[in-house]
Amino acid sequence: MTSTDVLVIGAGAAGLAAATTLRAGGIACIVIEAAVRIGGRAYTTAGPDTGNHWFDHGATWLHSAERNPLSELARAAGTKIIESDKLRRWRLQIGPRLATAAELAGYRAARERFDATIRPRAAQHPDIAFAAAMAPLRDDPWAATIELWEAAQIAAADPTTLSLHDWRINDLEGTNLILDGGIGAFLSRLATRAGPVECNTPATAIEWSDGIAVATPRGTIRAKAAIVTVSTGVLPTLPFAPALPASHQEAIAALPMGLLTKLAFPALGADRLGLPDTMSIRQQARPGEPAMGLFAWPYGAPYVQSFIGGATAWALARQGHAATADYARSAIAKLLGADALKSLGPALVTNWAADPWHRGSYAYALAGHAAARGTLATPLADGRLVFAGEATRTDGLAGTIGGAWLSGIEAAHTAMRSMS
Ligand SMILES: Cc1cc2nc3c(=O)[nH]c(=O)nc-3n(C[C@H](O)[C@H](O)[C@H](O)COP(=O)(O)OP(=O)(O)OC[C@H]3O[C@@H](n4cnc5c(N)ncnc54)[C@H](O)[C@@H]3O)c2cc1C
């Protein structure tokens, strides 16, 4: 049996921020991580499948950079920061062809109608599903395109269940930054401040009646307080004794995991498919057409990246990586022509759906349940059991790595207060 003051469960952004804060406050803590690596949903690789260039499987952008705590930490660490908004271009396609000027104007006008109709509705009660709120725009030829972008691609969610309030609160604004070398790699460097992490050590049960006792395959760890940072996809698989209060159980159920599957297709040669660097291609969503975002040669990387989100991503994930890759290849062929595929190597397909330690990409609130994030963030046992992580943010940064980091800092302060 091992003992400590605070046990941190999970070494993603929230857990690492919590441990950094606890150590800075002179509090003894142990961090356990189920996976073989730290970083959680911030994970960078740079193998042959991405042309030996870095690729972030999970978090990529520092959104809302002005209030993102990682922006300042990256600057202080001397990390090269890429100003994404200045480099990123986008174009609109209808099937294989570029939208005409008139069609582009039509799309922009539809976005204005969306802003004028849906945003005010999102400030009203009752909270309804995103798709239900879109009903007045249904006849608009661009409504499905906007819905695909906002719900499946950005929120990674199913629009028929996504809370309109949750969508509005977490609608990203401000500057988007890229950390050269990848966010996962940056977080790993930052993790040295958090102290040692016991990887390969999943929590398998959490007792929280008389102090905290957490079972792991390496033995039980006792602590005065625990900070639980695992995703809402993993939380239902963790037995708590006593059971969590109904409020927390309901909050977890109301925060299902969305799915955003990213793919990278490495260039086989020098052929750049006629696309400049850092070009996002959006396509008009039409019945029977693949629903996918495409991002060519991001910031000079030698691969084309694609994003499949929401219900389509989940359905493909259930069929396996090959089905997801085939879907993306067929979408690329439809957008860029079948010959484009000859210039691209086999796809790297991210694995967030099947990964038992994440079970999705990030959480979204079900319609009518936008308050669930705040409920989950409410400490239990006078602050001795605290939930942290991206799903717990109520400040507009839910679903983001910056939000996860802030949640870890706050959870650490709550745990410290519980011991004073
Ligand atoms: C495809 C994708 C794209 C994204 N894009 C962006 C983006 O561009 N910008 C952005 O800001 N955010 C983005 N995100 C979201 C961002 O990655 C997450 O919000 C953030 O990393 C979550 O951090 P966390 O600490 O809350 O959770 P996690 O990173 O999931 O950390 C929890 C940790 O707990 C571990 N764990 C699980 N079960 C157990 C257990 N039983 N015992 C011990 N440990 C356990 C996990 O292995 C994990 O390491 C993206 C995510 C994905 C998947």
PDB file of C-alpha atoms in Angstrom, residues 157-383:
ATOM      1  CA  ALA A 157     -20.978  15.809 -32.216  1.00  0.00           C
ATOM      2  CA  ASP A 158     -24.247  14.556 -33.625  1.00  0.00           C
ATOM      3  CA  PRO A 159     -26.364  17.674 -34.372  1.00  0.00           C
ATOM      4  CA  THR A 160     -29.575  15.828 -33.495  1.00  0.00           C
ATOM      5  CA  THR A 161     -28.418  15.477 -29.863  1.00  0.00           C
ATOM      6  CA  LEU A 162     -25.898  18.341 -29.405  1.00  0.00           C
ATOM      7  CA  SER A 163     -27.114  21.001 -26.972  1.00  0.00           C
ATOM      8  CA  LEU A 164     -27.493  24.355 -28.712  1.00  0.00           C
ATOM      9  CA  HIS A 165     -26.471  26.122 -25.485  1.00  0.00           C
ATOM     10  CA  ASP A 166     -23.348  23.989 -25.165  1.00  0.00           C
ATOM     11  CA  TRP A 167     -22.469  24.690 -28.786  1.00  0.00           C
ATOM     12  CA  ARG A 168     -22.804  28.465 -28.249  1.00  0.00           C
ATOM     13  CA  ILE A 169     -20.874  28.585 -24.977  1.00  0.00           C
ATOM     14  CA  ASN A 170     -17.971  26.688 -26.521  1.00  0.00           C
ATOM     15  CA  ASP A 171     -18.058  28.355 -29.923  1.00  0.00           C
ATOM     16  CA  LEU A 172     -14.385  29.129 -30.414  1.00  0.00           C
ATOM     17  CA  GLU A 173     -13.311  32.710 -30.858  1.00  0.00           C
ATOM     18  CA  GLY A 174     -10.024  34.584 -30.933  1.00  0.00           C
ATOM     19  CA  THR A 175      -6.677  33.604 -32.375  1.00  0.00           C
ATOM     20  CA  ASN A 176      -5.585  30.074 -33.279  1.00  0.00           C
ATOM     21  CA  LEU A 177      -1.926  29.161 -32.846  1.00  0.00           C
ATOM     22  CA  ILE A 178       0.117  26.130 -33.832  1.00  0.00           C
ATOM     23  CA  LEU A 179       3.122  24.943 -31.865  1.00  0.00           C
ATOM     24  CA  ASP A 180       5.867  23.885 -34.251  1.00  0.00           C
ATOM     25  CA  GLY A 181       6.762  20.287 -33.473  1.00  0.00           C
ATOM     26  CA  GLY A 182       3.278  19.521 -32.178  1.00  0.00           C
ATOM     27  CA  ILE A 183       1.211  20.115 -29.048  1.00  0.00           C
ATOM     28  CA  GLY A 184       1.751  16.585 -27.775  1.00  0.00           C
ATOM     29  CA  ALA A 185       5.505  17.025 -27.946  1.00  0.00           C
ATOM     30  CA  PHE A 186       5.229  20.396 -26.199  1.00  0.00           C
ATOM     31  CA  LEU A 187       3.083  18.945 -23.401  1.00  0.00           C
ATOM     32  CA  SER A 188       5.624  16.159 -22.874  1.00  0.00           C
ATOM     33  CA  ARG A 189       8.347  18.764 -22.393  1.00  0.00           C
ATOM     34  CA  LEU A 190       6.139  20.748 -20.032  1.00  0.00           C
ATOM     35  CA  ALA A 191       5.469  17.567 -18.057  1.00  0.00           C
ATOM     36  CA  THR A 192       8.908  17.616 -16.459  1.00  0.00           C
ATOM     37  CA  ARG A 193       7.485  20.216 -14.044  1.00  0.00           C
ATOM     38  CA  ALA A 194       4.761  17.786 -13.014  1.00  0.00           C
ATOM     39  CA  GLY A 195       7.264  15.278 -11.663  1.00  0.00           C
ATOM     40  CA  PRO A 196       7.281  11.532 -12.262  1.00  0.00           C
ATOM     41  CA  VAL A 197       4.266   9.784 -13.737  1.00  0.00           C
ATOM     42  CA  GLU A 198       3.539   6.101 -13.150  1.00  0.00           C
ATOM     43  CA  CYS A 199       2.534   4.946 -16.622  1.00  0.00           C
ATOM     44  CA  ASN A 200       0.893   1.591 -17.318  1.00  0.00           C
ATOM     45  CA  THR A 201      -0.984   2.037 -14.056  1.00  0.00           C
ATOM     46  CA  PRO A 202      -4.744   2.274 -14.587  1.00  0.00           C
ATOM     47  CA  ALA A 203      -7.026   3.065 -11.691  1.00  0.00           C
ATOM     48  CA  THR A 204      -9.456   0.151 -11.564  1.00  0.00           C
ATOM     49  CA  ALA A 205     -11.657   1.197  -8.618  1.00  0.00           C
ATOM     50  CA  ILE A 206     -11.995   4.299  -6.460  1.00  0.00           C
ATOM     51  CA  GLU A 207     -13.130   4.225  -2.817  1.00  0.00           C
ATOM     52  CA  TRP A 208     -13.859   7.646  -1.401  1.00  0.00           C
ATOM     53  CA  SER A 209     -15.730   7.114   1.873  1.00  0.00           C
ATOM     54  CA  ASP A 210     -12.893   7.148   4.406  1.00  0.00           C
ATOM     55  CA  GLY A 211     -10.107   9.015   2.678  1.00  0.00           C
ATOM     56  CA  ILE A 212      -9.312   7.866  -0.835  1.00  0.00           C
ATOM     57  CA  ALA A 213      -8.185   4.366  -1.810  1.00  0.00           C
ATOM     58  CA  VAL A 214      -7.559   3.670  -5.470  1.00  0.00           C
ATOM     59  CA  ALA A 215      -6.966   0.157  -6.744  1.00  0.00           C
ATOM     60  CA  THR A 216      -4.430  -0.377  -9.522  1.00  0.00           C
ATOM     61  CA  PRO A 217      -2.802  -3.555 -10.894  1.00  0.00           C
ATOM     62  CA  ARG A 218       0.317  -2.522  -8.935  1.00  0.00           C
ATOM     63  CA  GLY A 219      -1.502  -2.246  -5.631  1.00  0.00           C
ATOM     64  CA  THR A 220      -3.705   0.185  -3.760  1.00  0.00           C
ATOM     65  CA  ILE A 221      -2.796   3.840  -3.364  1.00  0.00           C
ATOM     66  CA  ARG A 222      -4.206   5.750  -0.404  1.00  0.00           C
ATOM     67  CA  ALA A 223      -4.511   9.514  -0.498  1.00  0.00           C
ATOM     68  CA  LYS A 224      -6.202  12.380   1.317  1.00  0.00           C
ATOM     69  CA  ALA A 225      -7.669  13.610  -1.969  1.00  0.00           C
ATOM     70  CA  ALA A 226      -7.968  12.483  -5.575  1.00  0.00           C
ATOM     71  CA  ILE A 227      -8.224  14.379  -8.847  1.00  0.00           C
ATOM     72  CA  VAL A 228      -9.867  12.305 -11.575  1.00  0.00           C
ATOM     73  CA  THR A 229      -9.115  13.548 -15.082  1.00  0.00           C
ATOM     74  CA  VAL A 230     -10.226  10.642 -17.277  1.00  0.00           C
ATOM     75  CA  SER A 231     -12.618  11.368 -20.154  1.00  0.00           C
ATOM     76  CA  THR A 232     -16.384  11.036 -19.834  1.00  0.00           C
ATOM     77  CA  GLY A 233     -16.048   8.037 -22.147  1.00  0.00           C
ATOM     78  CA  VAL A 234     -13.905   6.290 -19.523  1.00  0.00           C
ATOM     79  CA  LEU A 235     -15.672   7.497 -16.346  1.00  0.00           C
ATOM     80  CA  PRO A 236     -18.650   5.100 -16.660  1.00  0.00           C
ATOM     81  CA  THR A 237     -16.191   2.163 -16.654  1.00  0.00           C
ATOM     82  CA  LEU A 238     -14.591   3.198 -13.343  1.00  0.00           C
ATOM     83  CA  PRO A 239     -16.325   1.737 -10.269  1.00  0.00           C
ATOM     84  CA  PHE A 240     -16.727   4.217  -7.400  1.00  0.00           C
ATOM     85  CA  ALA A 241     -17.539   3.095  -3.858  1.00  0.00           C
ATOM     86  CA  PRO A 242     -19.809   4.520  -2.657  1.00  0.00           C
ATOM     87  CA  ALA A 243     -21.457   5.116  -6.015  1.00  0.00           C
ATOM     88  CA  LEU A 244     -21.271   8.692  -7.240  1.00  0.00           C
ATOM     89  CA  PRO A 245     -24.278  10.852  -6.385  1.00  0.00           C
ATOM     90  CA  ALA A 246     -27.074  10.772  -8.948  1.00  0.00           C
ATOM     91  CA  SER A 247     -26.233  14.350  -9.976  1.00  0.00           C
ATOM     92  CA  HIS A 248     -22.718  13.336 -11.069  1.00  0.00           C
ATOM     93  CA  GLN A 249     -23.874  10.122 -12.702  1.00  0.00           C
ATOM     94  CA  GLU A 250     -26.478  12.040 -14.693  1.00  0.00           C
ATOM     95  CA  ALA A 251     -23.899  14.674 -15.657  1.00  0.00           C
ATOM     96  CA  ILE A 252     -21.525  11.996 -16.973  1.00  0.00           C
ATOM     97  CA  ALA A 253     -24.326  10.407 -18.987  1.00  0.00           C
ATOM     98  CA  ALA A 254     -25.244  13.822 -20.406  1.00  0.00           C
ATOM     99  CA  LEU A 255     -21.678  14.427 -21.616  1.00  0.00           C
ATOM    100  CA  PRO A 256     -21.062  11.710 -24.225  1.00  0.00           C
ATOM    101  CA  MET A 257     -17.850  11.633 -26.185  1.00  0.00           C
ATOM    102  CA  GLY A 258     -17.900  13.055 -29.672  1.00  0.00           C
ATOM    103  CA  LEU A 259     -15.520  11.674 -32.248  1.00  0.00           C
ATOM    104  CA  LEU A 260     -13.189  13.445 -34.614  1.00  0.00           C
ATOM    105  CA  THR A 261     -11.061  11.046 -36.621  1.00  0.00           C
ATOM    106  CA  LYS A 262      -8.033  12.563 -38.280  1.00  0.00           C
ATOM    107  CA  LEU A 263      -6.185  10.967 -41.156  1.00  0.00           C
ATOM    108  CA  ALA A 264      -2.873  11.852 -42.763  1.00  0.00           C
ATOM    109  CA  PHE A 265      -1.978  10.811 -46.305  1.00  0.00           C
ATOM    110  CA  PRO A 266       1.741  11.313 -46.940  1.00  0.00           C
ATOM    111  CA  ALA A 267       2.933  12.659 -50.282  1.00  0.00           C
ATOM    112  CA  LEU A 268       4.685   9.968 -52.289  1.00  0.00           C
ATOM    113  CA  GLY A 269       6.720  12.409 -54.341  1.00  0.00           C
ATOM    114  CA  ALA A 270       7.041  16.098 -55.073  1.00  0.00           C
ATOM    115  CA  ASP A 271       3.553  16.324 -56.617  1.00  0.00           C
ATOM    116  CA  ARG A 272       1.526  18.762 -54.532  1.00  0.00           C
ATOM    117  CA  LEU A 273      -1.784  18.063 -56.300  1.00  0.00           C
ATOM    118  CA  GLY A 274      -1.944  21.651 -57.466  1.00  0.00           C
ATOM    119  CA  LEU A 275      -2.709  22.765 -53.927  1.00  0.00           C
ATOM    120  CA  PRO A 276      -0.739  25.418 -52.048  1.00  0.00           C
ATOM    121  CA  ASP A 277       0.412  24.876 -48.458  1.00  0.00           C
ATOM    122  CA  THR A 278      -2.090  25.221 -45.645  1.00  0.00           C
ATOM    123  CA  MET A 279      -5.193  25.073 -47.822  1.00  0.00           C
ATOM    124  CA  SER A 280      -8.434  23.898 -46.205  1.00  0.00           C
ATOM    125  CA  ILE A 281     -11.048  22.564 -48.572  1.00  0.00           C
ATOM    126  CA  ARG A 282     -14.658  22.759 -47.497  1.00  0.00           C
ATOM    127  CA  GLN A 283     -17.284  21.136 -49.630  1.00  0.00           C
ATOM    128  CA  GLN A 284     -20.978  21.612 -49.957  1.00  0.00           C
ATOM    129  CA  ALA A 285     -22.660  18.865 -47.936  1.00  0.00           C
ATOM    130  CA  ARG A 286     -24.980  16.911 -50.204  1.00  0.00           C
ATOM    131  CA  PRO A 287     -26.863  13.642 -49.702  1.00  0.00           C
ATOM    132  CA  GLY A 288     -24.757  10.650 -50.668  1.00  0.00           C
ATOM    133  CA  GLU A 289     -21.512  12.665 -50.692  1.00  0.00           C
ATOM    134  CA  PRO A 290     -18.741  11.932 -48.185  1.00  0.00           C
ATOM    135  CA  ALA A 291     -18.763  14.353 -45.262  1.00  0.00           C
ATOM    136  CA  MET A 292     -15.155  15.255 -44.672  1.00  0.00           C
ATOM    137  CA  GLY A 293     -12.871  18.258 -44.242  1.00  0.00           C
ATOM    138  CA  LEU A 294      -9.552  18.274 -46.096  1.00  0.00           C
ATOM    139  CA  PHE A 295      -6.442  20.242 -45.148  1.00  0.00           C
ATOM    140  CA  ALA A 296      -3.593  20.157 -47.659  1.00  0.00           C
ATOM    141  CA  TRP A 297       0.068  20.394 -46.620  1.00  0.00           C
ATOM    142  CA  PRO A 298      -0.680  22.029 -43.253  1.00  0.00           C
ATOM    143  CA  TYR A 299       2.013  24.607 -42.442  1.00  0.00           C
ATOM    144  CA  GLY A 300       4.292  22.976 -44.992  1.00  0.00           C
ATOM    145  CA  ALA A 301       3.861  19.375 -43.766  1.00  0.00           C
ATOM    146  CA  PRO A 302       4.310  16.707 -46.466  1.00  0.00           C
ATOM    147  CA  TYR A 303       0.840  15.231 -45.999  1.00  0.00           C
ATOM    148  CA  VAL A 304      -2.785  15.888 -46.692  1.00  0.00           C
ATOM    149  CA  GLN A 305      -4.901  15.719 -43.582  1.00  0.00           C
ATOM    150  CA  SER A 306      -8.571  14.911 -43.390  1.00  0.00           C
ATOM    151  CA  PHE A 307     -11.150  15.194 -40.633  1.00  0.00           C
ATOM    152  CA  ILE A 308     -14.243  13.034 -40.237  1.00  0.00           C
ATOM    153  CA  GLY A 309     -16.468  13.953 -37.328  1.00  0.00           C
ATOM    154  CA  GLY A 310     -19.606  13.051 -35.421  1.00  0.00           C
ATOM    155  CA  ALA A 311     -21.933  10.172 -36.244  1.00  0.00           C
ATOM    156  CA  THR A 312     -20.132   9.377 -39.526  1.00  0.00           C
ATOM    157  CA  ALA A 313     -16.830   9.032 -37.664  1.00  0.00           C
ATOM    158  CA  TRP A 314     -18.405   6.714 -35.071  1.00  0.00           C
ATOM    159  CA  ALA A 315     -20.062   4.549 -37.747  1.00  0.00           C
ATOM    160  CA  LEU A 316     -16.768   4.209 -39.635  1.00  0.00           C
ATOM    161  CA  ALA A 317     -14.800   3.542 -36.445  1.00  0.00           C
ATOM    162  CA  ARG A 318     -17.076   0.595 -35.705  1.00  0.00           C
ATOM    163  CA  GLN A 319     -16.132  -0.833 -39.123  1.00  0.00           C
ATOM    164  CA  GLY A 320     -12.402  -0.319 -38.498  1.00  0.00           C
ATOM    165  CA  HIS A 321      -9.462   1.686 -39.788  1.00  0.00           C
ATOM    166  CA  ALA A 322      -9.603   0.271 -43.315  1.00  0.00           C
ATOM    167  CA  ALA A 323     -13.218   1.433 -43.745  1.00  0.00           C
ATOM    168  CA  THR A 324     -12.329   4.909 -42.452  1.00  0.00           C
ATOM    169  CA  ALA A 325      -9.335   5.139 -44.787  1.00  0.00           C
ATOM    170  CA  ASP A 326     -11.436   3.936 -47.765  1.00  0.00           C
ATOM    171  CA  TYR A 327     -14.078   6.547 -47.018  1.00  0.00           C
ATOM    172  CA  ALA A 328     -11.468   9.296 -46.913  1.00  0.00           C
ATOM    173  CA  ARG A 329      -9.806   8.084 -50.106  1.00  0.00           C
ATOM    174  CA  SER A 330     -13.133   8.100 -51.908  1.00  0.00           C
ATOM    175  CA  ALA A 331     -13.793  11.633 -50.611  1.00  0.00           C
ATOM    176  CA  ILE A 332     -10.374  12.768 -51.845  1.00  0.00           C
ATOM    177  CA  ALA A 333     -11.057  11.199 -55.255  1.00  0.00           C
ATOM    178  CA  LYS A 334     -14.369  13.051 -55.458  1.00  0.00           C
ATOM    179  CA  LEU A 335     -12.796  16.359 -54.477  1.00  0.00           C
ATOM    180  CA  LEU A 336      -9.461  16.232 -56.281  1.00  0.00           C
ATOM    181  CA  GLY A 337      -9.923  13.500 -58.883  1.00  0.00           C
ATOM    182  CA  ALA A 338      -8.980   9.819 -58.708  1.00  0.00           C
ATOM    183  CA  ASP A 339      -5.442  10.536 -59.938  1.00  0.00           C
ATOM    184  CA  ALA A 340      -4.732  12.446 -56.716  1.00  0.00           C
ATOM    185  CA  LEU A 341      -4.689   9.123 -54.872  1.00  0.00           C
ATOM    186  CA  LYS A 342      -1.671   7.979 -56.902  1.00  0.00           C
ATOM    187  CA  SER A 343       0.348  10.756 -55.270  1.00  0.00           C
ATOM    188  CA  LEU A 344      -0.603   9.826 -51.705  1.00  0.00           C
ATOM    189  CA  GLY A 345       0.654   6.986 -49.524  1.00  0.00           C
ATOM    190  CA  PRO A 346      -1.340   4.798 -47.105  1.00  0.00           C
ATOM    191  CA  ALA A 347      -3.336   6.665 -44.495  1.00  0.00           C
ATOM    192  CA  LEU A 348      -2.462   7.094 -40.861  1.00  0.00           C
ATOM    193  CA  VAL A 349      -5.850   6.856 -39.103  1.00  0.00           C
ATOM    194  CA  THR A 350      -6.159   8.121 -35.539  1.00  0.00           C
ATOM    195  CA  ASN A 351      -7.530   5.698 -33.004  1.00  0.00           C
ATOM    196  CA  TRP A 352      -9.519   7.717 -30.441  1.00  0.00           C
ATOM    197  CA  ALA A 353     -12.695   5.661 -30.741  1.00  0.00           C
ATOM    198  CA  ALA A 354     -11.131   2.271 -29.987  1.00  0.00           C
ATOM    199  CA  ASP A 355      -8.580   3.576 -27.488  1.00  0.00           C
ATOM    200  CA  PRO A 356      -9.854   2.197 -24.140  1.00  0.00           C
ATOM    201  CA  TRP A 357      -8.331   5.131 -22.226  1.00  0.00           C
ATOM    202  CA  HIS A 358     -10.221   7.790 -24.161  1.00  0.00           C
ATOM    203  CA  ARG A 359     -13.204   6.268 -26.023  1.00  0.00           C
ATOM    204  CA  GLY A 360     -13.761   9.306 -28.218  1.00  0.00           C
ATOM    205  CA  SER A 361     -12.243  12.704 -28.916  1.00  0.00           C
ATOM    206  CA  TYR A 362     -13.971  15.213 -26.620  1.00  0.00           C
ATOM    207  CA  ALA A 363     -17.266  15.508 -24.779  1.00  0.00           C
ATOM    208  CA  TYR A 364     -20.344  17.447 -25.794  1.00  0.00           C
ATOM    209  CA  ALA A 365     -23.488  18.137 -23.790  1.00  0.00           C
ATOM    210  CA  LEU A 366     -26.806  16.633 -24.808  1.00  0.00           C
ATOM    211  CA  ALA A 367     -29.652  19.018 -25.563  1.00  0.00           C
ATOM    212  CA  GLY A 368     -31.166  20.271 -22.322  1.00  0.00           C
ATOM    213  CA  HIS A 369     -28.043  19.372 -20.355  1.00  0.00           C
ATOM    214  CA  ALA A 370     -25.646  22.259 -20.887  1.00  0.00           C
ATOM    215  CA  ALA A 371     -25.331  22.551 -17.089  1.00  0.00           C
ATOM    216  CA  ALA A 372     -23.822  19.050 -16.867  1.00  0.00           C
ATOM    217  CA  ARG A 373     -20.270  20.339 -17.187  1.00  0.00           C
ATOM    218  CA  GLY A 374     -20.671  22.498 -14.081  1.00  0.00           C
ATOM    219  CA  THR A 375     -22.241  19.622 -12.179  1.00  0.00           C
ATOM    220  CA  LEU A 376     -19.357  17.293 -13.017  1.00  0.00           C
ATOM    221  CA  ALA A 377     -16.907  19.987 -11.923  1.00  0.00           C
ATOM    222  CA  THR A 378     -18.594  20.275  -8.503  1.00  0.00           C
ATOM    223  CA  PRO A 379     -16.194  18.742  -5.955  1.00  0.00           C
ATOM    224  CA  LEU A 380     -17.372  15.902  -3.746  1.00  0.00           C
ATOM    225  CA  ALA A 381     -16.483  14.982  -0.154  1.00  0.00           C
ATOM    226  CA  ASP A 382     -15.539  18.572   0.729  1.00  0.00           C
ATOM    227  CA  GLY A 383     -13.054  18.753  -2.111  1.00  0.00           C
TER     228      GLY A 383
END
